[in-house]
């Protein structure tokens, strides 16, 4: 029985691709990283397991050896004191050296006394470069910004690597380089094609001795700044459209690239236009005479004013269509502008107008 399955630790299937393993590792590493969970021992232990799993499964040669050992564990058995049936990985010590045998013993629930005494129970936080987390913000804009693809200026609060400690959180001027790991913070074990990193037991992974926290960032390794950015709104974008700005997320870990910034658009209601897809809808009033006899009115568009012919006999609620006066998207597709007519009925008439209107109504009734 395998006590600690690396595939289960990363939450992937044994036939997972390299890409799936990498994605699973990054997601879990960001969630349980000590910088994100300061003082959380449970998260620290989980992060240690995640690193162990990825260290093996991300390397094709190590993964192939692990798969072979994993398969052997399900076939070759012996009885342990606690009742488990498991494969004795100490047999591999004679082939790959005691360190490699001990590593797999630990992964499958066994420990070497020599290993425990030398390294203690701490494991390396070293994962290689990790991309920083992505940031997500809501961005309000006007309908005209979307329709015209305008550039707008925004202010985004974001964290940057502390310039004083370069992200270590340690005051380097008031500490000395660890002689055991030469400032690397990790010790490497090599056996044939297998390389395993362990946290340095002398400096506990910091690479420095007699260290004090950085006074600029308070030991966090990051400082918060507000950055002004100019962002172009994509033509024809709609509510929920996301704009990606590469490298403007949180700083990476261990020299990794910055995360990205995602802006989710929220378009404010427009006082004149209602939008449906690429089409726009507005209203316009027309006096009774123009509605009956025909005429013209001037209506607003997104960029100017347009003169529109009103057909004779136009009804209240009737829509006039202005082709191509709606919203244009990035592919050049254009919507239309629909003008809904509201016939303006006079509220008061002179006596003479009333008489004339009565005559007009009598003629209509004939």
Coordinates of C-alpha atoms in Angstrom, one line a residue:
X1 CA 0.0 0.0 0.0
X2 CA 1.3 3.4 -0.9
X3 CA 1.2 5.8 2.0
X4 CA 1.8 8.9 -0.1
X5 CA 0.9 9.0 -3.8
X6 CA 2.4 11.9 -5.6
X7 CA -0.4 12.0 -8.2
X8 CA -3.0 12.3 -5.4
X9 CA -1.0 15.1 -3.8
X10 CA -1.2 17.1 -7.0
X11 CA -4.7 16.0 -7.7
X12 CA -4.0 14.6 -11.1
X13 CA -4.4 11.2 -12.7
X14 CA -1.4 8.9 -13.2
X15 CA -1.6 9.4 -17.0
X16 CA -1.7 13.3 -16.6
X17 CA 0.3 15.2 -19.2
X18 CA 3.3 17.4 -18.3
X19 CA 1.1 20.5 -18.9
X20 CA -1.6 19.2 -16.5
X21 CA 0.9 18.4 -13.8
X22 CA 2.5 21.9 -14.2
X23 CA -0.9 23.6 -14.0
X24 CA -2.0 21.6 -10.9
X25 CA 1.3 22.4 -9.2
X26 CA 1.2 26.1 -9.9
X27 CA -2.4 26.3 -8.6
X28 CA -1.6 24.5 -5.4
X29 CA 1.8 26.2 -4.9
X30 CA 0.2 29.6 -5.0
X31 CA -2.5 28.6 -2.6
X32 CA -0.2 27.0 0.0
X33 CA 3.0 29.1 -0.4
X34 CA 4.5 30.2 2.9
X35 CA 4.5 33.9 1.7
X36 CA 0.7 33.6 1.3
X37 CA 0.1 31.7 4.6
X38 CA 2.6 33.2 7.1
X39 CA 2.8 31.1 10.3
X40 CA 0.4 28.4 9.0
X41 CA 2.1 25.1 9.8
X42 CA -0.6 23.1 8.0
X43 CA -0.1 25.1 4.8
X44 CA 3.7 24.8 5.2
X45 CA 3.4 21.0 5.4
X46 CA 1.1 20.9 2.4
X47 CA 3.4 23.1 0.4
X48 CA 6.3 20.7 1.3
X49 CA 4.4 17.8 0.0
X50 CA 3.4 19.6 -3.2
X51 CA 7.1 20.5 -3.8
X52 CA 8.2 16.9 -3.3
X53 CA 5.5 15.6 -5.7
X54 CA 6.4 18.2 -8.4
X55 CA 10.1 17.7 -8.0
X56 CA 9.7 14.0 -9.1
X57 CA 6.7 14.2 -11.5
X58 CA 8.0 17.2 -13.5
X59 CA 11.2 15.4 -14.5
X60 CA 10.6 12.7 -17.1
X61 CA 13.4 10.4 -15.8
X62 CA 12.4 10.8 -12.2
X63 CA 8.7 10.3 -13.0
X64 CA 9.5 7.1 -15.0
X65 CA 11.5 5.8 -12.0
X66 CA 8.7 6.8 -9.6
X67 CA 6.1 5.1 -11.8
X68 CA 8.2 1.9 -11.8
X69 CA 8.5 2.0 -8.0
X70 CA 4.9 2.8 -7.7
X71 CA 4.0 -0.2 -9.8
X72 CA 6.4 -2.4 -7.8
X73 CA 4.7 -1.3 -4.6
X74 CA 1.4 -2.7 -5.7
X75 CA 3.0 -6.1 -6.6
X76 CA 5.9 -6.8 -4.3
X77 CA 4.7 -6.9 -0.6
X78 CA 5.9 -7.5 2.9
X79 CA 4.2 -7.2 6.3
X80 CA 5.1 -4.1 8.4
X81 CA 4.6 -3.5 12.1
X82 CA 1.5 -1.4 11.6
X83 CA -0.2 -4.0 9.4
X84 CA 0.4 -2.3 6.0
X85 CA 1.6 -4.3 3.0
X86 CA 4.2 -2.3 1.1
X87 CA 7.2 -2.6 -1.0
X88 CA 10.6 -2.3 0.7
X89 CA 12.3 0.6 -1.1
X90 CA 15.4 0.0 0.9
X91 CA 16.3 -2.6 -1.8
X92 CA 16.9 0.3 -4.1
X93 CA 19.6 1.7 -1.8
X94 CA 22.2 -0.7 -3.2
X95 CA 21.4 0.3 -6.7
X96 CA 20.9 4.1 -6.5
X97 CA 22.6 5.0 -3.2
X98 CA 21.2 5.4 0.2
X99 CA 20.0 8.9 -0.4
X100 CA 17.7 7.9 -3.3
X101 CA 16.4 4.9 -1.4
X102 CA 15.7 7.1 1.6
X103 CA 13.8 9.6 -0.6
X104 CA 11.5 7.0 -1.9
X105 CA 11.1 5.4 1.5
X106 CA 9.9 8.7 2.8
X107 CA 7.5 9.2 -0.1
X108 CA 6.0 5.8 0.6
X109 CA 5.9 6.0 4.4
X110 CA 9.5 4.9 5.4
X111 CA 12.3 7.0 6.9
X112 CA 16.0 6.5 7.3
X113 CA 17.4 7.4 10.7
X114 CA 20.5 8.7 9.0
X115 CA 18.5 10.9 6.7
X116 CA 16.4 12.2 9.6
X117 CA 19.4 13.1 11.7
X118 CA 21.2 14.9 8.9
X119 CA 18.4 16.9 7.3
X120 CA 15.9 17.1 10.2
X121 CA 12.2 17.3 9.2
X122 CA 12.4 20.4 7.0
X123 CA 12.1 20.3 3.3
X124 CA 13.0 22.9 0.6
X125 CA 10.6 25.6 -0.5
X126 CA 12.6 25.8 -3.7
X127 CA 10.3 25.3 -6.7
X128 CA 12.2 27.2 -9.4
X129 CA 10.7 30.3 -10.8
X130 CA 7.0 30.7 -10.2
X131 CA 4.8 33.1 -12.1
X132 CA 3.1 35.7 -10.0
X133 CA -0.6 35.7 -9.4
X134 CA -2.9 37.4 -11.8
X135 CA -4.9 40.5 -10.7
X136 CA -8.5 41.1 -11.5
X137 CA -10.3 44.5 -11.4
X138 CA -13.6 45.8 -12.7
X139 CA -13.3 48.7 -15.1
X140 CA -16.3 51.0 -15.7
X141 CA -16.4 52.8 -19.1
X142 CA -18.9 54.7 -21.2
X143 CA -20.7 53.3 -24.2
X144 CA -18.9 55.8 -26.5
X145 CA -15.5 54.5 -25.2
X146 CA -16.5 51.0 -26.4
X147 CA -18.0 52.2 -29.6
X148 CA -15.0 54.3 -30.6
X149 CA -12.3 52.0 -29.1
X150 CA -10.9 54.9 -27.0
X151 CA -7.9 54.9 -24.7
X152 CA -8.6 55.6 -21.1
X153 CA -6.3 56.2 -18.1
X154 CA -6.8 54.1 -15.0
X155 CA -5.1 53.8 -11.6
X156 CA -4.3 50.3 -10.4
X157 CA -3.0 49.4 -6.9
X158 CA -0.5 46.5 -7.3
X159 CA 2.4 44.9 -5.4
X160 CA 5.9 45.1 -6.6
X161 CA 9.1 43.4 -5.5
X162 CA 10.7 45.4 -2.7
X163 CA 13.7 47.3 -4.2
X164 CA 15.6 47.2 -0.9
X165 CA 15.6 43.4 -0.3
X166 CA 14.8 42.3 -3.9
X167 CA 11.9 40.3 -2.6
X168 CA 13.8 38.3 0.1
X169 CA 12.3 40.2 3.0
X170 CA 15.7 40.2 4.6
X171 CA 18.1 43.1 5.3
X172 CA 21.1 41.8 3.4
X173 CA 23.4 44.5 4.7
X174 CA 22.8 43.2 8.3
X175 CA 23.4 39.5 7.7
X176 CA 26.0 37.1 6.3
X177 CA 25.9 34.5 3.6
X178 CA 25.3 31.0 4.9
X179 CA 28.5 29.0 4.4
X180 CA 26.7 25.6 4.1
X181 CA 24.6 26.5 1.0
X182 CA 26.6 29.5 -0.2
X183 CA 23.5 31.7 0.0
X184 CA 21.4 29.4 -2.1
X185 CA 19.1 28.4 0.7
X186 CA 19.0 24.8 -0.5
X187 CA 21.2 21.7 -0.6
X188 CA 21.2 19.5 -3.7
X189 CA 21.4 15.7 -3.5
X190 CA 22.6 14.0 -6.7
X191 CA 22.4 10.3 -7.5
X192 CA 22.8 9.4 -11.2
X193 CA 20.1 11.3 -13.0
X194 CA 18.1 12.2 -9.9
X195 CA 18.4 15.6 -8.3
X196 CA 16.6 16.5 -5.2
X197 CA 16.7 19.8 -3.3
X198 CA 16.4 20.1 0.5
X199 CA 16.1 23.2 2.6
X200 CA 19.4 24.2 4.2
X201 CA 19.2 23.2 7.9
X202 CA 21.6 26.0 8.9
X203 CA 19.8 29.1 7.4
X204 CA 16.4 27.4 7.0
X205 CA 16.2 28.3 3.3
X206 CA 17.0 32.0 3.5
X207 CA 20.6 31.8 2.4
X208 CA 21.6 34.3 5.1
X209 CA 22.6 34.0 8.8
X210 CA 22.0 36.5 11.6
X211 CA 19.2 38.0 9.4
X212 CA 16.9 40.8 10.2
X213 CA 13.7 41.7 8.3
X214 CA 13.8 44.4 5.7
X215 CA 12.6 47.7 7.1
X216 CA 11.2 48.9 3.8
X217 CA 8.7 46.1 3.3
X218 CA 8.5 44.7 6.9
X219 CA 9.8 41.3 5.8
X220 CA 7.0 40.8 3.2
X221 CA 9.3 41.1 0.2
X222 CA 6.7 43.3 -1.6
X223 CA 5.6 46.9 -1.5
X224 CA 2.2 48.3 -2.7
X225 CA 2.2 51.0 -5.3
X226 CA -0.5 52.7 -7.4
X227 CA 0.3 52.6 -11.1
X228 CA -1.3 54.7 -13.8
X229 CA -2.0 52.8 -17.0
X230 CA -3.5 53.8 -20.4
X231 CA -5.8 51.1 -21.6
X232 CA -7.4 50.9 -25.0
X233 CA -11.0 49.6 -24.9
X234 CA -11.6 47.1 -27.7
X235 CA -14.1 48.3 -30.3
X236 CA -17.5 46.6 -29.8
X237 CA -16.7 45.2 -26.4
X238 CA -19.6 44.2 -24.2
X239 CA -20.2 43.8 -20.5
X240 CA -18.0 41.2 -19.0
X241 CA -15.3 41.5 -21.7
X242 CA -11.8 41.0 -20.2
X243 CA -8.8 43.0 -21.2
X244 CA -5.4 41.3 -20.4
X245 CA -2.4 43.4 -19.6
X246 CA 0.7 41.2 -19.5
X247 CA 3.1 41.5 -16.6
X248 CA 1.0 43.9 -14.5
X249 CA -0.1 41.4 -11.9
X250 CA 1.8 40.4 -8.7
X251 CA 5.5 39.8 -8.9
X252 CA 6.8 36.3 -9.4
X253 CA 8.5 34.1 -6.8
X254 CA 12.1 33.0 -7.1
X255 CA 12.7 35.2 -10.1
X256 CA 9.5 34.1 -11.9
X257 CA 7.7 36.4 -14.3
X258 CA 5.0 38.8 -13.1
X259 CA 1.4 37.7 -13.3
X260 CA -1.0 39.5 -15.6
X261 CA -3.7 42.1 -15.0
X262 CA -7.2 41.4 -16.1
X263 CA -9.8 44.2 -16.4
X264 CA -13.4 43.2 -16.7
X265 CA -15.5 45.8 -18.5
X266 CA -18.7 47.2 -17.0
X267 CA -20.4 49.6 -19.4
X268 CA -22.4 52.4 -17.7
X269 CA -26.0 53.0 -19.0
X270 CA -26.1 55.8 -21.6
X271 CA -28.6 58.6 -21.3
X272 CA -29.4 58.5 -25.0
X273 CA -28.9 55.0 -26.3
X274 CA -29.9 51.5 -25.4
X275 CA -27.7 48.7 -26.8
X276 CA -28.6 45.3 -28.1
X277 CA -25.5 43.6 -29.6
X278 CA -24.1 46.0 -32.2
X279 CA -27.5 47.8 -32.6
X280 CA -28.4 51.0 -30.8
X281 CA -31.9 52.3 -30.0
X282 CA -33.0 55.8 -29.2
X283 CA -36.2 57.9 -29.2
X284 CA -37.1 61.1 -31.0
X285 CA -40.2 63.3 -30.9
X286 CA -41.9 64.4 -34.1
X287 CA -44.7 67.0 -34.2
X288 CA -48.2 66.0 -35.3
X289 CA -48.0 67.8 -38.7
X290 CA -44.7 66.1 -39.7
X291 CA -46.1 62.7 -38.6
X292 CA -49.2 63.2 -40.7
X293 CA -47.8 65.0 -43.7
X294 CA -44.2 63.9 -43.6
X295 CA -41.0 65.9 -42.8
X296 CA -37.6 65.5 -41.2
X297 CA -36.1 65.5 -37.8
X298 CA -32.5 65.7 -36.4
X299 CA -31.3 62.9 -34.2
X300 CA -28.1 62.2 -32.3
X301 CA -25.7 59.4 -33.3
X302 CA -22.6 58.3 -31.5
X303 CA -20.4 60.8 -33.3
X304 CA -22.6 63.6 -34.6
X305 CA -26.1 64.7 -35.4
X306 CA -28.0 63.2 -38.4
X307 CA -31.0 64.5 -40.4
X308 CA -33.7 61.8 -40.8
X309 CA -36.7 61.8 -43.2
X310 CA -40.0 61.1 -41.5
X311 CA -42.5 59.4 -43.8
X312 CA -46.0 60.8 -44.1
X313 CA -48.4 58.9 -41.9
X314 CA -45.8 57.9 -39.3
X315 CA -47.2 56.3 -36.2
X316 CA -46.2 56.7 -32.6
X317 CA -43.7 53.9 -31.8
X318 CA -42.7 53.5 -35.4
X319 CA -38.9 52.9 -35.8
X320 CA -36.7 54.5 -38.4
X321 CA -33.5 52.7 -39.3
X322 CA -30.1 54.3 -39.9
X323 CA -27.9 51.7 -41.4
X324 CA -24.3 51.5 -40.1
X325 CA -24.9 54.1 -37.3
X326 CA -24.7 51.5 -34.5
X327 CA -21.6 50.0 -33.0
X328 CA -18.6 48.7 -35.0
X329 CA -16.6 45.7 -33.7
X330 CA -13.0 44.9 -34.2
X331 CA -13.8 42.9 -37.3
X332 CA -15.4 45.8 -39.0
X333 CA -19.0 44.6 -38.5
X334 CA -21.4 47.5 -38.0
X335 CA -24.8 47.6 -36.3
X336 CA -27.7 50.0 -37.0
X337 CA -29.3 52.8 -35.1
X338 CA -33.0 52.6 -34.6
X339 CA -35.0 55.8 -33.9
X340 CA -38.4 55.2 -32.2
X341 CA -40.8 58.0 -33.0
X342 CA -42.9 59.7 -30.3
X343 CA -45.6 61.9 -31.9
X344 CA -46.0 65.1 -30.0
X345 CA -49.7 66.0 -29.4
X346 CA -50.4 69.6 -28.8
X347 CA -51.8 70.2 -25.3
X348 CA -53.6 73.4 -26.1
X349 CA -55.1 75.0 -29.3
X350 CA -56.4 78.4 -30.1
X351 CA -60.1 78.7 -30.9
X352 CA -59.2 79.1 -34.6
X353 CA -56.9 76.0 -34.5
X354 CA -59.7 74.0 -32.8
X355 CA -62.1 75.0 -35.6
X356 CA -59.7 74.1 -38.3
X357 CA -58.9 70.7 -36.6
X358 CA -62.6 69.9 -36.3
X359 CA -62.9 70.6 -40.0
X360 CA -59.9 68.3 -40.7
X361 CA -61.4 65.5 -38.5
X362 CA -64.8 65.8 -40.3
X363 CA -63.0 65.4 -43.7
X364 CA -61.1 62.3 -42.3
X365 CA -64.4 60.7 -41.2
X366 CA -66.0 61.0 -44.7

